[in-house]
Coordinates of C-alpha atoms and ligand atoms in Angstrom, one line a residue:
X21 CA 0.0 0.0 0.0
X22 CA 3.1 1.8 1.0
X23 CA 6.4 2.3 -0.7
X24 CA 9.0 4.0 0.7
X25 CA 12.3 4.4 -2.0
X26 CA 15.9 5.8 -1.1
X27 CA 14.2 8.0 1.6
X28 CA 17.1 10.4 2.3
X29 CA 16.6 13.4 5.1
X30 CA 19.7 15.8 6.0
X31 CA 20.0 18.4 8.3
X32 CA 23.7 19.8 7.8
X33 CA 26.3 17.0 7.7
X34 CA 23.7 14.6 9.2
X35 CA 21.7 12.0 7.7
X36 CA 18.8 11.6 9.8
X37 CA 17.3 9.4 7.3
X38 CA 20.0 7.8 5.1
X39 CA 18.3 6.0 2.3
X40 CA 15.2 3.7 3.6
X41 CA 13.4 1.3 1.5
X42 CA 9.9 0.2 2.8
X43 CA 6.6 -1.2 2.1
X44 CA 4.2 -1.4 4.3
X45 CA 0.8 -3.5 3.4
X46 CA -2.5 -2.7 3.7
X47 CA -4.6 -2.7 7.0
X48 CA -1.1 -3.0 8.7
X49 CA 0.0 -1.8 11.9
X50 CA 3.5 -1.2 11.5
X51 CA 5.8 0.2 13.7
X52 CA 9.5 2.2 13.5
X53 CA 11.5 1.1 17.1
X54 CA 14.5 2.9 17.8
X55 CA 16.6 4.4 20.0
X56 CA 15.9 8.7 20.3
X57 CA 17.8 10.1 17.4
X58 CA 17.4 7.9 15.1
X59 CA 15.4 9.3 13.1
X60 CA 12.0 7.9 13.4
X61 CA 9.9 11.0 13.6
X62 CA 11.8 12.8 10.4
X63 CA 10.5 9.7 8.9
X64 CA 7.0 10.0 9.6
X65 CA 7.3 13.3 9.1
X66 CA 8.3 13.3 5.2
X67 CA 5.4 10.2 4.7
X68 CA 3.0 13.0 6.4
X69 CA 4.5 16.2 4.0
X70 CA 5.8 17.9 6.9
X71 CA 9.3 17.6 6.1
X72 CA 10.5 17.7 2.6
X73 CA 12.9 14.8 2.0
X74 CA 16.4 14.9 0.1
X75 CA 16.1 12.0 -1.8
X76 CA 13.6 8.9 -2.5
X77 CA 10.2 8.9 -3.2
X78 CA 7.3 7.5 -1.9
X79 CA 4.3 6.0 -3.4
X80 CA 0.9 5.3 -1.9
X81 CA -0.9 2.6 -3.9
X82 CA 0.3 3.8 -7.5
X83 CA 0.0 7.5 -6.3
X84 CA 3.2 9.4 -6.0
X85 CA 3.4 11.4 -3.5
X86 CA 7.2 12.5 -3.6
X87 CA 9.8 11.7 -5.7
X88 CA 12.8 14.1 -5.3
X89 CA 14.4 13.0 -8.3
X90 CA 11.2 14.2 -10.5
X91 CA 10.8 17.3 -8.4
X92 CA 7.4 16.2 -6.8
X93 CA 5.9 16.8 -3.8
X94 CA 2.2 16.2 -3.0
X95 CA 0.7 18.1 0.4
X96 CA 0.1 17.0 3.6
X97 CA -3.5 18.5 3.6
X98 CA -4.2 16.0 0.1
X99 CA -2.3 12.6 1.3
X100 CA -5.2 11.3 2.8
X101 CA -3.0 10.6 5.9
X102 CA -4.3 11.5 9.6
X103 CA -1.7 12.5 12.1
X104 CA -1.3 12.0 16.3
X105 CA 1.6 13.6 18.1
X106 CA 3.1 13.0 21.2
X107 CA 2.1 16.7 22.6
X108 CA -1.6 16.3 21.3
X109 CA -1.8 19.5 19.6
X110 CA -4.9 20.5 20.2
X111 CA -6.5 23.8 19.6
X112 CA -6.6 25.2 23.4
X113 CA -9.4 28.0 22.6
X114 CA -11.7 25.4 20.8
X115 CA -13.9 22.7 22.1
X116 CA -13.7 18.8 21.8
X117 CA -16.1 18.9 18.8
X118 CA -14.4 22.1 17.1
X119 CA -11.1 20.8 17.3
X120 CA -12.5 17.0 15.9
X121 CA -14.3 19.7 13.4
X122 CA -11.1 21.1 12.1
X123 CA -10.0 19.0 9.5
X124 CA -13.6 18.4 8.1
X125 CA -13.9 22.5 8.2
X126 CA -10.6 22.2 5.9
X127 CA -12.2 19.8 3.6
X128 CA -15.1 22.1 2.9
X129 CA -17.5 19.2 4.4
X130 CA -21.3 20.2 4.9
X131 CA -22.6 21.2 8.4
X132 CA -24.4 17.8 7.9
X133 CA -21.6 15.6 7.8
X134 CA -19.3 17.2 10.5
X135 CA -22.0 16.7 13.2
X136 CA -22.0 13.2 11.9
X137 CA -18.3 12.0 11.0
X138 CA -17.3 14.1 14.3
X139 CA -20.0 12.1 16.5
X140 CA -18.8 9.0 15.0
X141 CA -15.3 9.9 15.4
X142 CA -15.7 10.7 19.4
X143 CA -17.7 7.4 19.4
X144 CA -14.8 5.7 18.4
X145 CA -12.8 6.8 21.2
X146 CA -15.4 6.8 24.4
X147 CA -15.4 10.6 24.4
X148 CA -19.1 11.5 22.6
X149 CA -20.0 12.7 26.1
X150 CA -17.4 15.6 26.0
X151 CA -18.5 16.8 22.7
X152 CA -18.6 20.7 24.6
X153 CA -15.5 20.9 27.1
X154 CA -12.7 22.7 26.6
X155 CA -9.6 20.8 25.2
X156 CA -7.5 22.2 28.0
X157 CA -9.7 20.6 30.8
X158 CA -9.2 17.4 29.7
X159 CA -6.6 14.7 31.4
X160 CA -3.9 13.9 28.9
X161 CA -5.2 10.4 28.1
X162 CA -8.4 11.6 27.1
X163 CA -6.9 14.8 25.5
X164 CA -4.8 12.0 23.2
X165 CA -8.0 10.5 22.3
X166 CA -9.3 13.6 21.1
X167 CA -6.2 13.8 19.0
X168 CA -7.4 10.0 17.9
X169 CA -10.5 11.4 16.9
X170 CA -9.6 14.5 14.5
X171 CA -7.0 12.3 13.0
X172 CA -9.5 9.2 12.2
X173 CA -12.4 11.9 11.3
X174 CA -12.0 12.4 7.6
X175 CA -11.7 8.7 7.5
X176 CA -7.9 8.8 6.3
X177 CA -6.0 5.8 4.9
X178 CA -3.3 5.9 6.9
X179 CA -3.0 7.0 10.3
X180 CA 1.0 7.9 11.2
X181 CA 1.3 7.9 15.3
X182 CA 4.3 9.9 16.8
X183 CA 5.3 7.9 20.1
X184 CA 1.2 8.8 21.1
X185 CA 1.5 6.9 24.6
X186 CA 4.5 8.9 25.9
X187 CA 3.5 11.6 28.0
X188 CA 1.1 9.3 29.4
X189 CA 1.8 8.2 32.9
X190 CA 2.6 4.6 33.4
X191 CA -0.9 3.4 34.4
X192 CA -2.5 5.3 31.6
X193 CA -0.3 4.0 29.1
X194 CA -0.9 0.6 29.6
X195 CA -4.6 1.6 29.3
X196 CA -4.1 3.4 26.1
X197 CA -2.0 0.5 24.7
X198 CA -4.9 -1.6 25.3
X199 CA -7.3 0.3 23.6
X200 CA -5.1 1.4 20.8
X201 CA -5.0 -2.6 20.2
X202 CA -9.0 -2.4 20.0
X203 CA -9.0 0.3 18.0
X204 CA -6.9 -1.1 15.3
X205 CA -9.6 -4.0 15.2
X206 CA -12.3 -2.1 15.3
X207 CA -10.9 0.8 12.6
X208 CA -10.2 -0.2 8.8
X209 CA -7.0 1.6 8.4
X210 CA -3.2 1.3 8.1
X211 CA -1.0 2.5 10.9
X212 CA 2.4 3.6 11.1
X213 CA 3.3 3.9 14.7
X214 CA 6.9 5.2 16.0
X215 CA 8.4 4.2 19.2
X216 CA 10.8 3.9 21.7
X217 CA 8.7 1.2 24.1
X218 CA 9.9 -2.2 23.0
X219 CA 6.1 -3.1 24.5
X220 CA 4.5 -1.3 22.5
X221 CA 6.3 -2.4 19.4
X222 CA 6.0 -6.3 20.4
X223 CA 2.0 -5.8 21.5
X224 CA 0.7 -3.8 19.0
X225 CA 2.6 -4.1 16.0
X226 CA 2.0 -6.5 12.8
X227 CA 5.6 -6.1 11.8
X228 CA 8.5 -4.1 13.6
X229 CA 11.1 -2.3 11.5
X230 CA 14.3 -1.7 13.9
X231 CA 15.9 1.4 13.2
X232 CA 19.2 2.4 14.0
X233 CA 21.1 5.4 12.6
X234 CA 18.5 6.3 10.0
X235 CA 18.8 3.2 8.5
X236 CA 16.3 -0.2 9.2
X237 CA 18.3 -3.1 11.0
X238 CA 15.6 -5.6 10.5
X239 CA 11.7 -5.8 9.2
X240 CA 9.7 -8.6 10.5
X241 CA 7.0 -9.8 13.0
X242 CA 7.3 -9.3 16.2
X243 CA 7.9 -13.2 16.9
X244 CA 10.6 -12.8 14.4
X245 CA 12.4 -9.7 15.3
X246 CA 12.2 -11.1 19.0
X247 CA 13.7 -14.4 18.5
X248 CA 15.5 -14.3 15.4
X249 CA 17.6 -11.2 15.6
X250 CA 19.4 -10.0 12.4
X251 CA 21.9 -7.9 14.1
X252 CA 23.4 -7.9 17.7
X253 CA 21.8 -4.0 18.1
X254 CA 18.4 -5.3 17.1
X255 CA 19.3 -8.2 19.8
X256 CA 19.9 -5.8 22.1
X257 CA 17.7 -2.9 21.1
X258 CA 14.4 -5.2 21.6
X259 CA 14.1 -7.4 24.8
X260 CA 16.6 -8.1 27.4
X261 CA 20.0 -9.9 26.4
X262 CA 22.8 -11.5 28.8
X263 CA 25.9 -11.2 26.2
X264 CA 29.3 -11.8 27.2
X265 CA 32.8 -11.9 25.0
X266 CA 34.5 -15.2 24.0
X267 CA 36.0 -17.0 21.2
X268 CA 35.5 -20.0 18.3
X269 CA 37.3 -22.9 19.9
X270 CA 36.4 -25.6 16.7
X271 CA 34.3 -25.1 13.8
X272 CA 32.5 -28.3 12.6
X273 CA 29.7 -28.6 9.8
X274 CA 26.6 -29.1 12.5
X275 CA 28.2 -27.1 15.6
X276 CA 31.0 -24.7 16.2
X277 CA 32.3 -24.8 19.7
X278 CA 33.0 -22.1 21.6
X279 CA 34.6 -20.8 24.7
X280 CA 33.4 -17.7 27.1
X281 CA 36.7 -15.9 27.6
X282 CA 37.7 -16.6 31.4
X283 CA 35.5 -20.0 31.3
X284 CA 37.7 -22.4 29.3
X285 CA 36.5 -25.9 31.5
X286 CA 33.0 -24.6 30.1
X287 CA 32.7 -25.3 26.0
X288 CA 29.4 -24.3 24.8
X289 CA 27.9 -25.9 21.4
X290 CA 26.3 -23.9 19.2
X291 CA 24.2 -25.4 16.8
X292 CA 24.9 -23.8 13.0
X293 CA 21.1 -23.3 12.1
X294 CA 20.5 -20.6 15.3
X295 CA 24.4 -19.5 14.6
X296 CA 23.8 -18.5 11.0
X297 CA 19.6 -18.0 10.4
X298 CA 21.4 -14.6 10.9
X299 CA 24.2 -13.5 8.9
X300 CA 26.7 -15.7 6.5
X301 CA 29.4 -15.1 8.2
X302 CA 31.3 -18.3 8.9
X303 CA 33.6 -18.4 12.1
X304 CA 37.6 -20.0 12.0
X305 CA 38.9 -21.4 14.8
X306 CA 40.2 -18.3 17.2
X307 CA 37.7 -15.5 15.8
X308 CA 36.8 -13.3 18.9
X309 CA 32.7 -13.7 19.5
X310 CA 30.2 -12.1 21.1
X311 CA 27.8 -15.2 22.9
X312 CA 24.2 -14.0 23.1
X313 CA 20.7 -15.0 24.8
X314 CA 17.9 -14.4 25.7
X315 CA 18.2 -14.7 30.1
X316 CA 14.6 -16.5 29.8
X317 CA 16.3 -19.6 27.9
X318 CA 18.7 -19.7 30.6
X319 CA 18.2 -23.1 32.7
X320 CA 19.7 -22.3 36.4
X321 CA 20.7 -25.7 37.9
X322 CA 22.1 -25.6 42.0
X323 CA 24.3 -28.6 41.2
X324 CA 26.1 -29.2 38.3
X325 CA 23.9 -31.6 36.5
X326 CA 25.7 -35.1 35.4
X327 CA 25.7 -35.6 31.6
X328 CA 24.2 -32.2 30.9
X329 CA 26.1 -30.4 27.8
X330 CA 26.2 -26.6 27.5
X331 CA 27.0 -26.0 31.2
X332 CA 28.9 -23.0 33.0
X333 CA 29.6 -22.7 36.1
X334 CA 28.6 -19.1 37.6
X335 CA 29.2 -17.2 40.8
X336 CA 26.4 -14.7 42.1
X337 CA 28.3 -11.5 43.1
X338 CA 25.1 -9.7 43.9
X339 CA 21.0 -10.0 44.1
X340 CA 18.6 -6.5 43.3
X341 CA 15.5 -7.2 44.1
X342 CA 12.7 -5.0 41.7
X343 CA 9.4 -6.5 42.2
X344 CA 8.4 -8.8 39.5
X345 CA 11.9 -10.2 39.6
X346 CA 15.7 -10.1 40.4
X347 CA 18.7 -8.9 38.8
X348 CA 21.4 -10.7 39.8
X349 CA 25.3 -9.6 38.7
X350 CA 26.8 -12.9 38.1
X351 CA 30.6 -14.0 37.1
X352 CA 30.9 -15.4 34.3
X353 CA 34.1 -16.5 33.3
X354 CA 36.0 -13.0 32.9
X355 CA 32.8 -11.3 32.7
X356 CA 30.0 -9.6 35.1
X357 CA 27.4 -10.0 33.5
X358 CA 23.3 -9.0 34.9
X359 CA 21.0 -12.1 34.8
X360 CA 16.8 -10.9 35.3
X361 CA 15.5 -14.2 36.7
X362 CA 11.6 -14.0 38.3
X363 CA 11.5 -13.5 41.7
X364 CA 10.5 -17.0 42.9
X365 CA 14.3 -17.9 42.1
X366 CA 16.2 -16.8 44.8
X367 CA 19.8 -16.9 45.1
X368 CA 22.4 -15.5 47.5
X369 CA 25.7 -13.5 47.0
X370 CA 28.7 -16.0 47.0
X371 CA 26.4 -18.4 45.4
X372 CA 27.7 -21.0 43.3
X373 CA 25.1 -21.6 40.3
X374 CA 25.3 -23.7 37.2
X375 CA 23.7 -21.9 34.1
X376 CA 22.4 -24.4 31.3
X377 CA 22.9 -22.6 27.8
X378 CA 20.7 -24.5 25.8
X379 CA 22.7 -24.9 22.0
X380 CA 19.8 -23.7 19.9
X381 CA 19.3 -20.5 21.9
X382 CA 22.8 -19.1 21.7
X383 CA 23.6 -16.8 19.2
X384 CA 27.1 -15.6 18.1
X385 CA 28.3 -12.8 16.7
X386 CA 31.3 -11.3 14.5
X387 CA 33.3 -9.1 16.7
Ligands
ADP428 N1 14.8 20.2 12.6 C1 16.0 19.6 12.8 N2 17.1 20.3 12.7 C2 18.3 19.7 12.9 N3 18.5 18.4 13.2 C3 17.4 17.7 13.4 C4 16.0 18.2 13.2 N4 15.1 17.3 13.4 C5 15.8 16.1 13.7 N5 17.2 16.4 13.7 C6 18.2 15.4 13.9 O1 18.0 14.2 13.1 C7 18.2 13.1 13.8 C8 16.9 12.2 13.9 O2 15.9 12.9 14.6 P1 14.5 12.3 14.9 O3 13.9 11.9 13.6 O4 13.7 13.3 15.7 O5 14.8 11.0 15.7 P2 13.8 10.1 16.7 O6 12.4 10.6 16.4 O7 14.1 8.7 16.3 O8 14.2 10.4 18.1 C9 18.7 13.5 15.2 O9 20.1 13.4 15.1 C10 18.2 14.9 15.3 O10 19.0 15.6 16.2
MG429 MG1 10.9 11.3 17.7

């Protein structure tokens, strides 16, 4: 529905978009996840015709609506594309319905169908009794609805989200994230949604692209992005990761063997197929390795369990408790690294542990 070409955005000497290619399907909701910086919202901002790109172009169904190369550059007011902000940007000195109104007003709509397409709109988002109140009086949740509202009201076809959830307070957010979820069900139209919250991204997304540095790391579902990383940032970037250095001890045709540097009584197997779903590099014996998983494939054993393979021993130097579970700083080999276990697994400082590395969830990558 989509397509997104060579998308290039400078400001000065920096590319904050540096030639992203994209399609993005109808009915989707996808999502841009990155660190600040990196240049999600100058992203949305050229889809939306607030920012006039560099170079690329960018088609929506076989509509152009930029193409720098052919010197065209179609308005935001006619892409048929509704926009939420983080700060809502709402009119202050206008009501619920007049700011809802707004965009309709713009269209030249009929007194008629504003009343309509604005009650539907407020419907939408639980707010029809609110129709009259000042914008200003509202709590921020419902305030971010209102943005919802005028950006769904001239029934757009794409609706482009600017990290919408982030001035919410914890509780709210949740709430919202909930019924933005609903809302995408409930709404026929394709969203592009930026964030920073990894929980966001995973929940609501159809497909995550990971973006680092203007450029996309890695485009897939959730489920895919989460357990099949294509790069160690996107590894690192989404979920939690317990990654330590060591090295390629032997390389055969099913396995390459490696060592954690400091653990050398400790060989860990690594199975080629979760080595290399990634990258084609291939490892010789010696190469210097990063060894990556996910802490909730870790198996924790008190006693180091007879005929077990992928065992290292571990040291707990210290336990933090923070509700749901524990951090603990463990020694691994030459390294200190932070293991989140939940918090019905309790362990001491001083604490001799055996950690099971289980061969098809270790990753390793090219230093
Ligand atoms: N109007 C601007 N002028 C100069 N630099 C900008 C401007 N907008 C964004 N940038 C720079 O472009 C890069 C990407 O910014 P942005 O798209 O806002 O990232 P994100 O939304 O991912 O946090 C950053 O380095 C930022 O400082
Ligand atoms: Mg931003």
């Amino acid at each position: 529905m989509l397509k997104i070409e060579g998308l290039t955005k400078r400001y000065g000497s920096v590319a904050a978009v540096d030639g992203l290619d994209l399609e993005i399907l109808e009915g989707e909701f996808f999502t841009l996840l990155g660190p600040s910086g990196c240049g999600k919202t100058t992203t949305l901002r050229c889809l939306g015709g607030l920012e006039k790109a560099d170079g690329g172009e960018i088609f929506l169904r076989d509509r152009c609506l930029v193409s720098v190369p052919q010197h065209r550059f179609v308005p935001p007011e006619r892409r048929e594309m509704g926009m939420v902000f983080q700060s809502y940007a709402l009119w202050p000195h206008m009501s619920v319905f007049e700011n809802v109104a707004y965009p309709l007003k713009l269209r030249h709509a009929s007194r008629d169908e504003i009343r309509r397409r604005v009650a539907d709109a407020l419907r939408l988002v639980g707010l029809e009794a609110y129709s009259e109140r000042q914008a200003p009086l509202l709590s921020g949740g419902q305030q971010q609805r209102v943005a919802l509202a005028r950006a769904l009201v001239f029934s757009p076809q794409v609706l482009l989200l600017d990290e919408p959830l982030s001035n919410l307070d914890a509780l709210l957010r949740d709430e919202m994230r909930h019924e933005l979820k609903e809302l995408r069900d409930r709404v026929n139209v394709t969203m592009i949604y930026v964030t920073h919250d990894q929980v966001e991204a995973l929940s609501l997304s159809s497909r995550i692209a990971i973006m680092n540095q203007g450029k996309l790391d890695q485009v897939g579902t959730p489920q895919e992005v989460y357990s099949h990383p294509a790069t160690p940032f996107a590894q690192t970037f989404l979920g939690k990761t317990l990654s330590v250095p060591g090295r390629v001890a032997s390389s055969g045709s099913g396995s390459t063997k490696i060592i954690i540097e400091g653990a050398d009584d400790f060989p860990l197997h690594v199975s080629s197929s979760a080595e290399r779903l990634r990258t084609t590099t291939t490892f010789a014996v010696g190469d210097a390795v990063d060894v990556a998983i996910r802490p909730e494939q870790i198996r924790v054993w008190p006693e180091r369990p007879d005929g077990q393979p992928n065992i290292v021993a571990t040291r707990v130097r210290s336990a933090l408790f923070v509700g749901d579970r524990y951090e603990y700083v463990i020694e691994l080999g030459h390294s200190t690294p932070v293991l989140p276990l939940p918090s019905n697994q309790v362990y001491q400082a001083d604490e001799y542990l055996y950690l099971e590395f289980p061969e098809a969830a270790v990753t390793i990558w090219p230093k």
